[in-house]
Tab-separated table of C-alpha atoms and ligand atoms in Angstrom:
chain	number	residue	atom	x	y	z
H	194	UNK	CA	0.945	19.435	-38.449
H	195	UNK	CA	-2.207	21.130	-39.462
H	196	UNK	CA	-4.099	17.966	-39.429
H	197	UNK	CA	-2.870	17.083	-35.938
H	198	UNK	CA	-3.917	20.447	-34.565
H	199	UNK	CA	-7.344	20.099	-36.109
H	200	UNK	CA	-7.676	16.763	-34.508
H	201	UNK	CA	-6.875	18.102	-31.016
H	202	UNK	CA	-9.261	20.962	-31.464
H	203	UNK	CA	-12.112	18.630	-32.162
H	204	UNK	CA	-11.290	16.649	-29.090
H	205	UNK	CA	-11.114	19.667	-26.992
H	206	UNK	CA	-14.548	20.635	-28.087
H	207	UNK	CA	-15.771	17.213	-27.395
H	208	UNK	CA	-14.349	17.487	-23.898
H	209	UNK	CA	-16.223	20.653	-23.176
H	210	UNK	CA	-19.347	18.891	-23.923
H	211	UNK	CA	-18.431	16.005	-21.688
H	212	UNK	CA	-17.336	18.404	-18.949
H	213	UNK	CA	-20.725	20.032	-18.814
H	214	UNK	CA	-22.246	16.694	-17.992
H	215	UNK	CA	-19.927	15.226	-15.414
H	216	UNK	CA	-16.796	17.267	-14.913
H	217	UNK	CA	-14.622	14.346	-15.666
H	218	UNK	CA	-13.718	12.242	-18.714
H	219	UNK	CA	-14.872	8.684	-18.531
H	220	UNK	CA	-12.892	6.341	-20.804
H	221	UNK	CA	-13.891	2.745	-21.187
H	222	UNK	CA	-11.166	0.231	-22.101
H	223	UNK	CA	-10.485	-1.797	-24.147
H	224	UNK	CA	-11.654	0.424	-26.930
H	225	UNK	CA	-10.427	0.629	-30.503
H	226	UNK	CA	-7.497	2.780	-29.536
H	227	UNK	CA	-6.501	2.066	-25.970
H	228	UNK	CA	-6.054	-0.777	-23.556
H	229	UNK	CA	-3.974	-1.429	-20.433
H	230	UNK	CA	-0.950	-2.089	-22.623
H	231	UNK	CA	-0.910	1.546	-23.799
H	232	UNK	CA	-2.465	3.135	-20.791
H	233	UNK	CA	0.265	5.750	-20.760
H	234	UNK	CA	-0.780	6.961	-24.251
H	235	UNK	CA	-4.319	7.057	-23.066
H	236	UNK	CA	-3.429	9.132	-19.964
H	237	UNK	CA	-1.183	11.390	-21.941
H	238	UNK	CA	-3.877	11.991	-24.510
H	239	UNK	CA	-6.777	12.624	-22.141
H	240	UNK	CA	-4.789	14.708	-19.734
H	241	UNK	CA	-4.648	17.393	-22.431
H	242	UNK	CA	-8.399	17.465	-22.362
H	243	UNK	CA	-9.362	17.194	-18.691
H	244	UNK	CA	-7.720	17.195	-15.277
H	245	UNK	CA	-9.921	14.306	-14.016
H	246	UNK	CA	-9.848	11.073	-15.963
H	247	UNK	CA	-11.740	7.963	-15.019
H	248	UNK	CA	-10.593	4.837	-16.784
H	249	UNK	CA	-13.164	2.124	-16.581
H	250	UNK	CA	-11.854	-1.409	-17.397
H	251	UNK	CA	-14.728	-3.414	-18.846
H	252	UNK	CA	-12.855	-6.827	-18.889
H	253	UNK	CA	-13.094	-9.095	-15.814
H	254	UNK	CA	-9.761	-10.734	-16.360
H	255	UNK	CA	-6.424	-9.357	-17.546
H	256	UNK	CA	-3.433	-11.482	-17.993
H	257	UNK	CA	0.004	-10.158	-17.608
H	258	UNK	CA	0.704	-10.761	-21.219
H	259	UNK	CA	-1.843	-7.993	-21.937
H	260	UNK	CA	0.020	-5.540	-19.816
H	261	UNK	CA	2.951	-3.805	-21.389
H	262	UNK	CA	2.905	-0.587	-19.451
H	263	UNK	CA	5.160	-0.763	-16.548
H	264	UNK	CA	5.602	2.824	-15.761
H	265	UNK	CA	2.415	4.799	-15.323
H	266	UNK	CA	3.230	8.483	-15.759
H	267	UNK	CA	0.743	10.671	-13.977
H	268	UNK	CA	0.917	14.059	-15.609
H	269	UNK	CA	1.081	17.122	-13.269
H	270	UNK	CA	-2.195	18.381	-11.889
H	271	UNK	CA	-4.209	15.500	-13.083
H	272	UNK	CA	-6.383	13.134	-11.079
H	273	UNK	CA	-6.798	9.676	-12.398
H	274	UNK	CA	-8.976	6.818	-11.313
H	275	UNK	CA	-8.581	3.293	-12.676
H	276	UNK	CA	-11.762	1.313	-11.927
H	277	UNK	CA	-12.305	-2.418	-12.311
H	278	UNK	CA	-15.372	-3.768	-14.149
H	279	UNK	CA	-18.656	-2.693	-12.670
H	280	UNK	CA	-19.995	-6.194	-12.579
H	281	UNK	CA	-17.347	-8.332	-10.834
H	282	UNK	CA	-14.370	-6.052	-10.648
H	283	UNK	CA	-11.307	-6.808	-12.683
H	284	UNK	CA	-8.536	-9.343	-11.936
H	285	UNK	CA	-4.985	-8.719	-13.053
H	286	UNK	CA	-3.427	-12.172	-13.163
H	287	UNK	CA	0.333	-12.189	-13.378
H	288	UNK	CA	0.779	-15.960	-13.324
H	289	UNK	CA	1.796	-16.390	-16.945
H	290	UNK	CA	4.726	-14.002	-16.504
H	291	UNK	CA	6.755	-15.523	-13.762
H	292	UNK	CA	10.258	-14.188	-13.315
H	293	UNK	CA	9.669	-11.133	-15.434
H	294	UNK	CA	9.791	-7.753	-13.957
H	295	UNK	CA	6.233	-6.666	-14.411
H	296	UNK	CA	5.267	-4.263	-11.847
H	297	UNK	CA	3.674	-0.882	-11.946
H	298	UNK	CA	5.879	2.085	-11.392
H	299	UNK	CA	3.860	5.102	-10.491
H	300	UNK	CA	5.580	8.318	-11.614
H	301	UNK	CA	4.162	11.597	-10.752
H	302	UNK	CA	4.589	14.748	-12.797
H	303	UNK	CA	7.578	16.810	-11.782
H	304	UNK	CA	6.219	20.272	-11.585
H	305	UNK	CA	4.340	21.849	-8.762
H	306	UNK	CA	0.942	20.375	-8.181
H	307	UNK	CA	-1.530	20.279	-5.411
H	308	UNK	CA	-2.566	16.955	-4.029
H	309	UNK	CA	-3.234	15.116	-7.153
H	310	UNK	CA	-4.656	11.664	-6.814
H	311	UNK	CA	-4.249	8.281	-8.377
H	312	UNK	CA	-7.096	5.990	-7.346
H	313	UNK	CA	-7.271	2.270	-8.057
H	314	UNK	CA	-10.679	0.846	-7.306
H	315	UNK	CA	-12.246	-2.644	-7.416
H	316	UNK	CA	-9.215	-4.414	-8.812
H	317	UNK	CA	-7.672	-7.729	-7.749
H	318	UNK	CA	-4.084	-8.366	-8.343
H	319	UNK	CA	-3.041	-11.936	-8.164
H	320	UNK	CA	-0.202	-14.432	-8.570
H	321	UNK	CA	2.532	-11.788	-8.545
H	322	UNK	CA	5.601	-14.049	-8.339
H	323	UNK	CA	9.017	-12.524	-9.156
H	324	UNK	CA	11.324	-14.523	-6.921
H	325	UNK	CA	13.077	-11.290	-6.151
H	326	UNK	CA	13.230	-9.838	-2.629
H	327	UNK	CA	13.355	-6.197	-3.842
H	328	UNK	CA	10.542	-6.407	-6.356
H	329	UNK	CA	7.125	-4.937	-5.661
H	330	UNK	CA	3.839	-4.872	-7.475
H	331	UNK	CA	3.604	-1.098	-7.040
H	332	UNK	CA	6.664	1.097	-6.856
H	333	UNK	CA	6.346	4.806	-6.149
H	334	UNK	CA	9.439	6.805	-6.653
H	335	UNK	CA	9.125	10.248	-5.271
H	336	UNK	CA	10.801	13.575	-5.699
H	337	UNK	CA	7.749	15.446	-4.544
H	338	UNK	CA	5.116	14.464	-2.057
H	339	UNK	CA	1.902	16.373	-2.744
H	340	UNK	CA	-0.002	13.325	-4.055
H	341	UNK	CA	-2.240	10.613	-2.821
H	342	UNK	CA	-2.407	7.103	-4.056
H	343	UNK	CA	-5.596	5.423	-2.992
H	344	UNK	CA	-6.442	1.731	-3.305
H	345	UNK	CA	-10.084	1.136	-2.612
H	346	UNK	CA	-11.780	-2.318	-2.593
H	347	UNK	CA	-8.666	-3.901	-3.989
H	348	UNK	CA	-7.363	-7.404	-3.269
H	349	UNK	CA	-3.827	-8.622	-3.444
H	350	UNK	CA	-3.643	-12.346	-3.507
H	351	UNK	CA	-0.690	-14.690	-3.691
H	352	UNK	CA	2.664	-13.103	-4.017
H	353	UNK	CA	6.318	-13.735	-3.096
H	354	UNK	CA	7.069	-10.066	-3.604
H	355	UNK	CA	6.233	-6.750	-1.846
H	356	UNK	CA	3.000	-5.019	-2.727
H	357	UNK	CA	4.310	-1.507	-2.318
H	358	UNK	CA	7.715	0.159	-2.220
H	359	UNK	CA	7.933	3.837	-1.728
H	360	UNK	CA	11.427	4.911	-2.685
H	361	UNK	CA	12.194	8.433	-1.744
H	362	UNK	CA	14.820	10.248	-3.794
H	363	UNK	CA	15.003	13.480	-1.820
H	364	UNK	CA	15.010	14.265	1.928
H	365	UNK	CA	11.931	16.259	2.630
H	366	UNK	CA	10.986	18.008	5.822
H	367	UNK	CA	7.308	18.577	6.274
H	368	UNK	CA	5.578	19.834	9.399
H	369	UNK	CA	2.226	18.357	8.795
H	370	UNK	CA	1.360	14.670	8.794
H	371	UNK	CA	-0.650	13.674	5.591
H	372	UNK	CA	-1.702	10.374	4.302
H	373	UNK	CA	0.064	9.804	0.946
H	374	UNK	CA	-1.035	6.187	0.386
H	375	UNK	CA	-4.321	4.951	1.557
H	376	UNK	CA	-5.563	1.326	1.463
H	377	UNK	CA	-9.266	1.482	2.013
H	378	UNK	CA	-11.330	-1.802	2.291
H	379	UNK	CA	-8.569	-3.896	0.793
H	380	UNK	CA	-7.701	-7.631	1.249
H	381	UNK	CA	-4.174	-9.021	1.378
H	382	UNK	CA	-3.906	-12.711	1.216
H	383	UNK	CA	-0.806	-14.907	1.101
H	384	UNK	CA	1.711	-12.140	0.498
H	385	UNK	CA	4.569	-14.453	1.600
H	386	UNK	CA	7.687	-12.793	0.400
H	387	UNK	CA	9.946	-10.258	2.031
H	388	UNK	CA	7.097	-8.117	3.322
H	389	UNK	CA	4.058	-6.217	2.086
H	390	UNK	CA	5.016	-2.576	2.422
H	391	UNK	CA	8.446	-1.058	2.400
H	392	UNK	CA	9.366	2.660	2.758
H	393	UNK	CA	13.006	3.413	2.113
H	394	UNK	CA	15.383	5.910	0.612
H	395	UNK	CA	15.986	9.377	1.809
H	396	UNK	CA	14.049	10.522	4.849
H	397	UNK	CA	10.709	12.283	4.415
H	398	UNK	CA	9.145	13.239	7.737
H	399	UNK	CA	5.483	13.040	8.166
H	400	UNK	CA	4.908	10.818	5.155
H	401	UNK	CA	1.728	8.775	5.961
H	402	UNK	CA	0.488	5.364	4.983
H	403	UNK	CA	-3.051	4.674	6.170
H	404	UNK	CA	-4.724	1.283	6.042
H	405	UNK	CA	-8.402	1.246	6.961
H	406	UNK	CA	-11.094	-1.476	7.006
H	407	UNK	CA	-8.699	-3.920	5.527
H	408	UNK	CA	-7.771	-7.500	6.087
H	409	UNK	CA	-4.425	-9.288	6.020
H	410	UNK	CA	-4.486	-13.148	5.920
H	411	UNK	CA	-1.353	-15.286	6.006
H	412	UNK	CA	0.993	-12.441	5.146
H	413	UNK	CA	4.668	-11.958	6.116
H	414	UNK	CA	6.353	-8.849	7.626
H	415	UNK	CA	3.511	-6.393	7.005
H	416	UNK	CA	5.546	-3.174	6.991
H	417	UNK	CA	9.170	-2.074	7.146
H	418	UNK	CA	9.739	1.615	7.496
H	419	UNK	CA	12.994	3.651	7.143
H	420	UNK	CA	10.772	6.641	7.484
H	421	UNK	CA	7.032	7.336	7.517
H	422	UNK	CA	3.990	6.964	9.765
H	423	UNK	CA	1.829	3.913	9.364
H	424	UNK	CA	-1.716	3.705	10.702
H	425	UNK	CA	-4.043	0.778	10.909
H	426	UNK	CA	-7.699	1.438	11.724
H	427	UNK	CA	-10.412	-1.096	11.743
H	428	UNK	CA	-8.211	-3.806	10.308
H	429	UNK	CA	-8.038	-7.558	10.894
H	430	UNK	CA	-4.761	-9.486	10.602
H	431	UNK	CA	-4.740	-13.205	10.778
H	432	UNK	CA	-1.869	-15.776	10.720
H	433	UNK	CA	0.723	-13.257	10.102
H	434	UNK	CA	4.384	-14.440	10.142
H	435	UNK	CA	7.872	-13.557	9.101
H	436	UNK	CA	10.103	-14.803	6.311
H	437	UNK	CA	13.085	-12.872	7.270
H	438	UNK	CA	14.657	-11.954	10.595
H	439	UNK	CA	12.862	-8.580	11.035
H	440	UNK	CA	9.424	-8.526	12.610
H	441	UNK	CA	6.094	-10.270	11.944
H	442	UNK	CA	4.072	-7.124	11.964
H	443	UNK	CA	6.075	-3.860	11.688
H	444	UNK	CA	9.695	-3.005	11.657
H	445	UNK	CA	10.537	0.692	12.353
H	446	UNK	CA	13.956	1.919	11.636
H	447	UNK	CA	15.085	5.476	11.633
H	448	UNK	CA	12.403	8.004	11.944
H	449	UNK	CA	8.879	6.540	11.821
H	450	UNK	CA	5.742	5.885	13.885
H	451	UNK	CA	3.031	3.260	14.193
H	452	UNK	CA	-0.527	3.763	15.226
H	453	UNK	CA	-2.950	0.864	15.509
H	454	UNK	CA	-6.595	1.476	16.377
H	455	UNK	CA	-9.748	-0.704	16.445
H	456	UNK	CA	-7.795	-3.643	15.138
H	457	UNK	CA	-7.689	-7.320	15.863
H	458	UNK	CA	-4.589	-9.356	15.289
H	459	UNK	CA	-4.746	-13.088	15.882
H	460	UNK	CA	-3.222	-16.390	14.922
H	461	UNK	CA	-5.251	-19.527	14.937
H	462	UNK	CA	-2.647	-21.780	13.617
H	463	UNK	CA	-1.133	-22.706	16.992
H	464	UNK	CA	-2.092	-26.375	16.741
H	465	UNK	CA	0.111	-27.239	13.831
H	466	UNK	CA	3.504	-26.575	12.649
H	467	UNK	CA	2.635	-23.548	10.638
H	468	UNK	CA	3.006	-21.657	13.851
H	469	UNK	CA	6.708	-22.504	13.928
H	470	UNK	CA	7.217	-19.264	12.013
H	471	UNK	CA	5.851	-17.365	14.927
H	472	UNK	CA	7.858	-19.361	17.499
H	473	UNK	CA	11.103	-18.110	16.023
H	474	UNK	CA	13.274	-15.532	17.699
H	475	UNK	CA	11.448	-12.826	15.851
H	476	UNK	CA	9.527	-10.043	17.562
H	477	UNK	CA	6.092	-8.990	16.569
H	478	UNK	CA	7.325	-5.371	16.318
H	479	UNK	CA	10.906	-4.245	15.997
H	480	UNK	CA	11.407	-0.570	16.843
H	481	UNK	CA	14.177	1.875	17.107
H	482	UNK	CA	12.766	4.251	19.711
H	483	UNK	CA	9.842	5.524	17.668
H	484	UNK	CA	6.361	6.482	18.811
H	485	UNK	CA	3.863	3.627	18.989
H	486	UNK	CA	0.153	4.056	19.788
H	487	UNK	CA	-2.345	1.244	20.502
H	488	UNK	CA	-5.921	2.118	20.891
H	489	UNK	CA	-8.632	-0.536	21.154
H	490	UNK	CA	-6.393	-3.283	19.837
H	491	UNK	CA	-6.823	-7.026	20.480
H	492	UNK	CA	-3.844	-9.295	20.112
H	493	UNK	CA	-4.699	-12.914	20.425
H	494	UNK	CA	-2.225	-15.926	20.352
H	495	UNK	CA	0.675	-13.802	19.019
H	496	UNK	CA	3.756	-15.397	20.362
H	497	UNK	CA	7.371	-16.183	19.644
H	498	UNK	CA	10.055	-17.723	21.711
H	499	UNK	CA	11.632	-14.392	22.775
H	500	UNK	CA	9.383	-13.788	25.761
H	501	UNK	CA	8.339	-10.310	24.538
H	502	UNK	CA	6.445	-8.929	21.629
H	503	UNK	CA	8.101	-5.614	20.950
H	504	UNK	CA	11.911	-5.369	20.626
H	505	UNK	CA	12.697	-1.742	21.105
H	506	UNK	CA	16.323	-0.802	21.032
H	507	UNK	CA	15.278	2.773	21.490
H	508	UNK	CA	18.063	4.706	19.616
H	509	UNK	CA	16.396	7.195	17.400
H	510	UNK	CA	13.961	9.372	19.064
H	511	UNK	CA	12.063	12.520	18.730
H	512	UNK	CA	9.167	10.879	20.521
H	513	UNK	CA	9.935	7.537	21.940
H	514	UNK	CA	6.718	6.957	23.794
H	515	UNK	CA	4.479	3.843	23.604
H	516	UNK	CA	0.834	4.470	24.391
H	517	UNK	CA	-1.423	1.551	25.044
H	518	UNK	CA	-5.053	2.374	25.603
H	519	UNK	CA	-8.121	0.175	25.887
H	520	UNK	CA	-6.263	-2.818	24.435
H	521	UNK	CA	-6.373	-6.528	25.137
H	522	UNK	CA	-3.441	-8.882	24.795
H	523	UNK	CA	-4.015	-12.593	25.251
H	524	UNK	CA	-1.912	-15.631	24.652
H	525	UNK	CA	-2.698	-19.281	25.350
H	526	UNK	CA	0.729	-20.292	26.260
H	527	UNK	CA	3.306	-17.699	26.519
H	528	UNK	CA	3.884	-14.732	28.745
H	529	UNK	CA	5.244	-11.742	27.082
H	530	UNK	CA	6.592	-8.382	28.070
H	531	UNK	CA	7.444	-5.166	26.343
H	532	UNK	CA	11.062	-4.444	26.968
H	533	UNK	CA	13.176	-1.416	27.319
H	534	UNK	CA	10.448	1.206	27.474
H	535	UNK	CA	8.089	3.151	29.728
H	536	UNK	CA	4.451	2.634	29.392
H	537	UNK	CA	1.989	5.414	29.608
T	710	LIG	C1	-7.627	16.255	-7.452
T	710	LIG	O1	-8.374	15.730	-6.369
T	710	LIG	C2	-8.119	16.412	-5.158
T	710	LIG	C3	-8.849	15.703	-4.064
T	710	LIG	O2	-10.163	15.593	-4.361
T	710	LIG	C4	-8.491	17.907	-5.339
T	710	LIG	O3	-8.195	18.570	-4.087
T	710	LIG	C5	-7.729	18.533	-6.429
T	710	LIG	O4	-8.123	19.831	-6.593
T	710	LIG	C6	-7.908	17.685	-7.714
T	710	LIG	N1	-7.082	18.208	-8.695
T	710	LIG	C7	-7.476	18.552	-9.858
T	710	LIG	C8	-6.420	19.122	-10.877
T	710	LIG	O5	-8.672	18.530	-10.206
T	711	LIG	C1	-16.744	-1.199	-6.339
T	711	LIG	O1	-17.255	-2.350	-5.740
T	711	LIG	C2	-18.098	-1.939	-4.654
T	711	LIG	C3	-18.471	-3.291	-3.915
T	711	LIG	O2	-18.566	-4.306	-4.819
T	711	LIG	C4	-19.327	-1.335	-5.279
T	711	LIG	O3	-20.123	-0.965	-4.150
T	711	LIG	C5	-18.852	-0.049	-5.959
T	711	LIG	O4	-19.940	0.606	-6.529
T	711	LIG	C6	-17.841	-0.339	-6.965
T	711	LIG	N1	-17.255	0.902	-7.459
T	711	LIG	C7	-17.284	1.221	-8.709
T	711	LIG	C8	-16.679	2.638	-9.056
T	711	LIG	O5	-17.721	0.512	-9.642
T	712	LIG	C1	18.876	5.226	9.078
T	712	LIG	O1	19.738	4.957	10.160
T	712	LIG	C2	20.991	4.260	9.640
T	712	LIG	C3	21.794	3.959	10.833
T	712	LIG	O2	21.102	4.070	11.988
T	712	LIG	C4	21.743	5.325	8.748
T	712	LIG	O3	22.928	4.730	8.255
T	712	LIG	C5	20.867	5.691	7.569
T	712	LIG	O4	21.417	6.684	6.817
T	712	LIG	C6	19.535	6.196	8.113
T	712	LIG	N1	18.689	6.434	6.994
T	712	LIG	C7	17.912	7.427	6.816
T	712	LIG	C8	17.018	7.485	5.651
T	712	LIG	O5	17.892	8.403	7.579
T	713	LIG	C1	-12.942	-1.527	18.930
T	713	LIG	O1	-12.510	-2.242	17.791
T	713	LIG	C2	-13.543	-3.157	17.319
T	713	LIG	C3	-12.985	-3.852	16.114
T	713	LIG	O2	-11.745	-4.411	16.431
T	713	LIG	C4	-14.805	-2.468	16.898
T	713	LIG	O3	-15.795	-3.361	16.509
T	713	LIG	C5	-15.298	-1.634	18.117
T	713	LIG	O4	-16.360	-0.857	17.669
T	713	LIG	C6	-14.183	-0.782	18.575
T	713	LIG	N1	-14.623	-0.069	19.809
T	713	LIG	C7	-14.762	1.218	19.909
T	713	LIG	C8	-15.244	1.743	21.241
T	713	LIG	O5	-14.507	2.014	18.958
T	714	LIG	C1	-4.813	-19.820	9.847
T	714	LIG	O1	-4.051	-21.015	9.853
T	714	LIG	C2	-4.821	-22.167	10.281
T	714	LIG	C3	-3.902	-23.373	10.366
T	714	LIG	O2	-3.017	-23.376	9.319
T	714	LIG	C4	-5.913	-22.374	9.341
T	714	LIG	O3	-6.715	-23.462	9.712
T	714	LIG	C5	-6.796	-21.134	9.280
T	714	LIG	O4	-7.849	-21.316	8.278
T	714	LIG	C6	-5.964	-19.907	8.958
T	714	LIG	N1	-6.772	-18.711	9.066
T	714	LIG	C7	-7.036	-17.927	8.082
T	714	LIG	C8	-7.949	-16.785	8.329
T	714	LIG	O5	-6.566	-18.101	6.953
T	715	LIG	C1	5.490	-30.513	14.488
T	715	LIG	O1	6.929	-30.589	14.468
T	715	LIG	C2	7.436	-31.368	15.513
T	715	LIG	C3	8.971	-31.194	15.491
T	715	LIG	O2	9.439	-30.821	14.247
T	715	LIG	C4	6.987	-32.826	15.371
T	715	LIG	O3	7.548	-33.650	16.302
T	715	LIG	C5	5.511	-32.891	15.376
T	715	LIG	O4	5.114	-34.211	15.081
T	715	LIG	C6	4.883	-31.880	14.272
T	715	LIG	N1	3.477	-31.815	14.483
T	715	LIG	C7	2.611	-31.922	13.521
T	715	LIG	C8	1.137	-31.786	13.798
T	715	LIG	O5	2.949	-31.991	12.342
T	716	LIG	C1	4.735	12.291	21.656
T	716	LIG	O1	3.553	12.017	20.808
T	716	LIG	C2	2.331	12.099	21.531
T	716	LIG	C3	1.170	11.800	20.518
T	716	LIG	O2	1.359	12.410	19.381
T	716	LIG	C4	2.152	13.574	22.079
T	716	LIG	O3	0.953	13.564	22.812
T	716	LIG	C5	3.330	13.854	23.027
T	716	LIG	O4	3.213	15.150	23.513
T	716	LIG	C6	4.648	13.656	22.250
T	716	LIG	N1	5.715	13.783	23.295
T	716	LIG	C7	6.890	14.421	22.941
T	716	LIG	C8	7.913	14.400	23.991
T	716	LIG	O5	7.046	14.995	21.895
T	717	LIG	C1	-8.215	6.051	25.680
T	717	LIG	O1	-9.461	5.394	25.362
T	717	LIG	C2	-10.615	6.102	25.992
T	717	LIG	C3	-11.796	5.323	25.720
T	717	LIG	O2	-12.005	5.019	24.330
T	717	LIG	C4	-10.730	7.488	25.484
T	717	LIG	O3	-11.672	8.219	26.042
T	717	LIG	C5	-9.355	8.281	25.719
T	717	LIG	O4	-9.387	9.543	25.080
T	717	LIG	C6	-8.216	7.465	25.102
T	717	LIG	N1	-6.945	8.059	25.524
T	717	LIG	C7	-6.001	8.290	24.722
T	717	LIG	C8	-4.743	8.894	25.199
T	717	LIG	O5	-6.081	7.974	23.460
């Protein structure tokens, strides 16, 4: 015991010295003690020393066999950044672990905290194949919601599974809209499973997902929301389609909302049979009477064989308006309408 206390004391002193310099602890991995496989031990250890931890990965490539940690526990009141290698970024390659459950569960500390952050920067995640419809690369299970998860300059390439599931355990009523998950300058390519983002579980109002400056290429069913507000700003989506009978772009059930701004969505695969996906009886957006806002949006060559883009059955509704402003919809060969709803 005495020995252990002494050890901690020394580290605390060391942290004071580090703090003076940069007000955060920078840890470089792999080092002689820590790597991705025991990242929870690292986080646990350094969170006793500082409330801001920056973990720099110095390797360019990490195979899934090097990752043991599946649940990343984020201690209360601690901000953590995981940063890919400063030269080329870091790639997490899951291809040698097919069929295994090998995703990242993010678990936030249970006690009260104030907007703690988990930031993932300059990391590519690729070849995440699980052959399971309910699997996702990141899984956030919440009891509380004062947190932000930020993906910055990240790429998600080749997957048959979702990228993010937010699974809410408690109904929460908030009056203010906040963004809890932010994808900033990210790339999504060939995410061809059951969707990219799924919010489900108990209802949280005003839970926000924001996607800015990002690109989606050849992805299926971008988002499915049982609650939450999703916003796309300055995004580009190309060749999106649907693997299941839901919606190519966004499906909103229950209480949710969609805002798209400064975004271009187009398909250029009309000349071959890839576009058969889009010809199916699947709408671009499926809605249940929730608020939708389009501002400076261009949709080009988005079509199906329904004759309309948005299927809005309009049942749930605190605010069932659709606002379309400054937007441009163009199709080479089909006429479409928006059904069931008033336009403002
Ligand atoms: C974590 O980061 C957020 C946003 O920058 C900040 O408001 C909060 O105070 C930070 N928390 C701690 C414990 O430093
Ligand atoms: C992440 O990558 C971007 C673009 O390559 C670079 O500008 C930025 O400095 C990198 N961030 C970090 C923390 O290394
Ligand atoms: C969503 O709506 C369905 C039926 O419309 C209902 O059974 C379900 O409980 C609702 N879920 C939430 C999270 O409110
Ligand atoms: C509209 O969106 C495009 C990107 O799709 C952007 O380049 C342009 O600046 C936006 N226009 C305005 C007025 O914000
Ligand atoms: C979209 O699909 C077409 C035809 O399959 C392909 O030629 C084009 O490169 C794709 N676009 C992107 C951005 O991947
Ligand atoms: C597309 O599919 C149709 C019917 O399945 C077929 O007749 C046609 O030859 C195909 N076109 C191409 C370019 O493969
Ligand atoms: C619906 O939402 C819009 C945009 O947030 C707001 O301007 C409008 O007042 C709302 N309408 C109702 C009936 O709440
Ligand atoms: C519609 O777009 C115009 C031009 O960008 C802007 O001035 C106006 O405020 C927008 N209206 C709404 C309701 O967003």
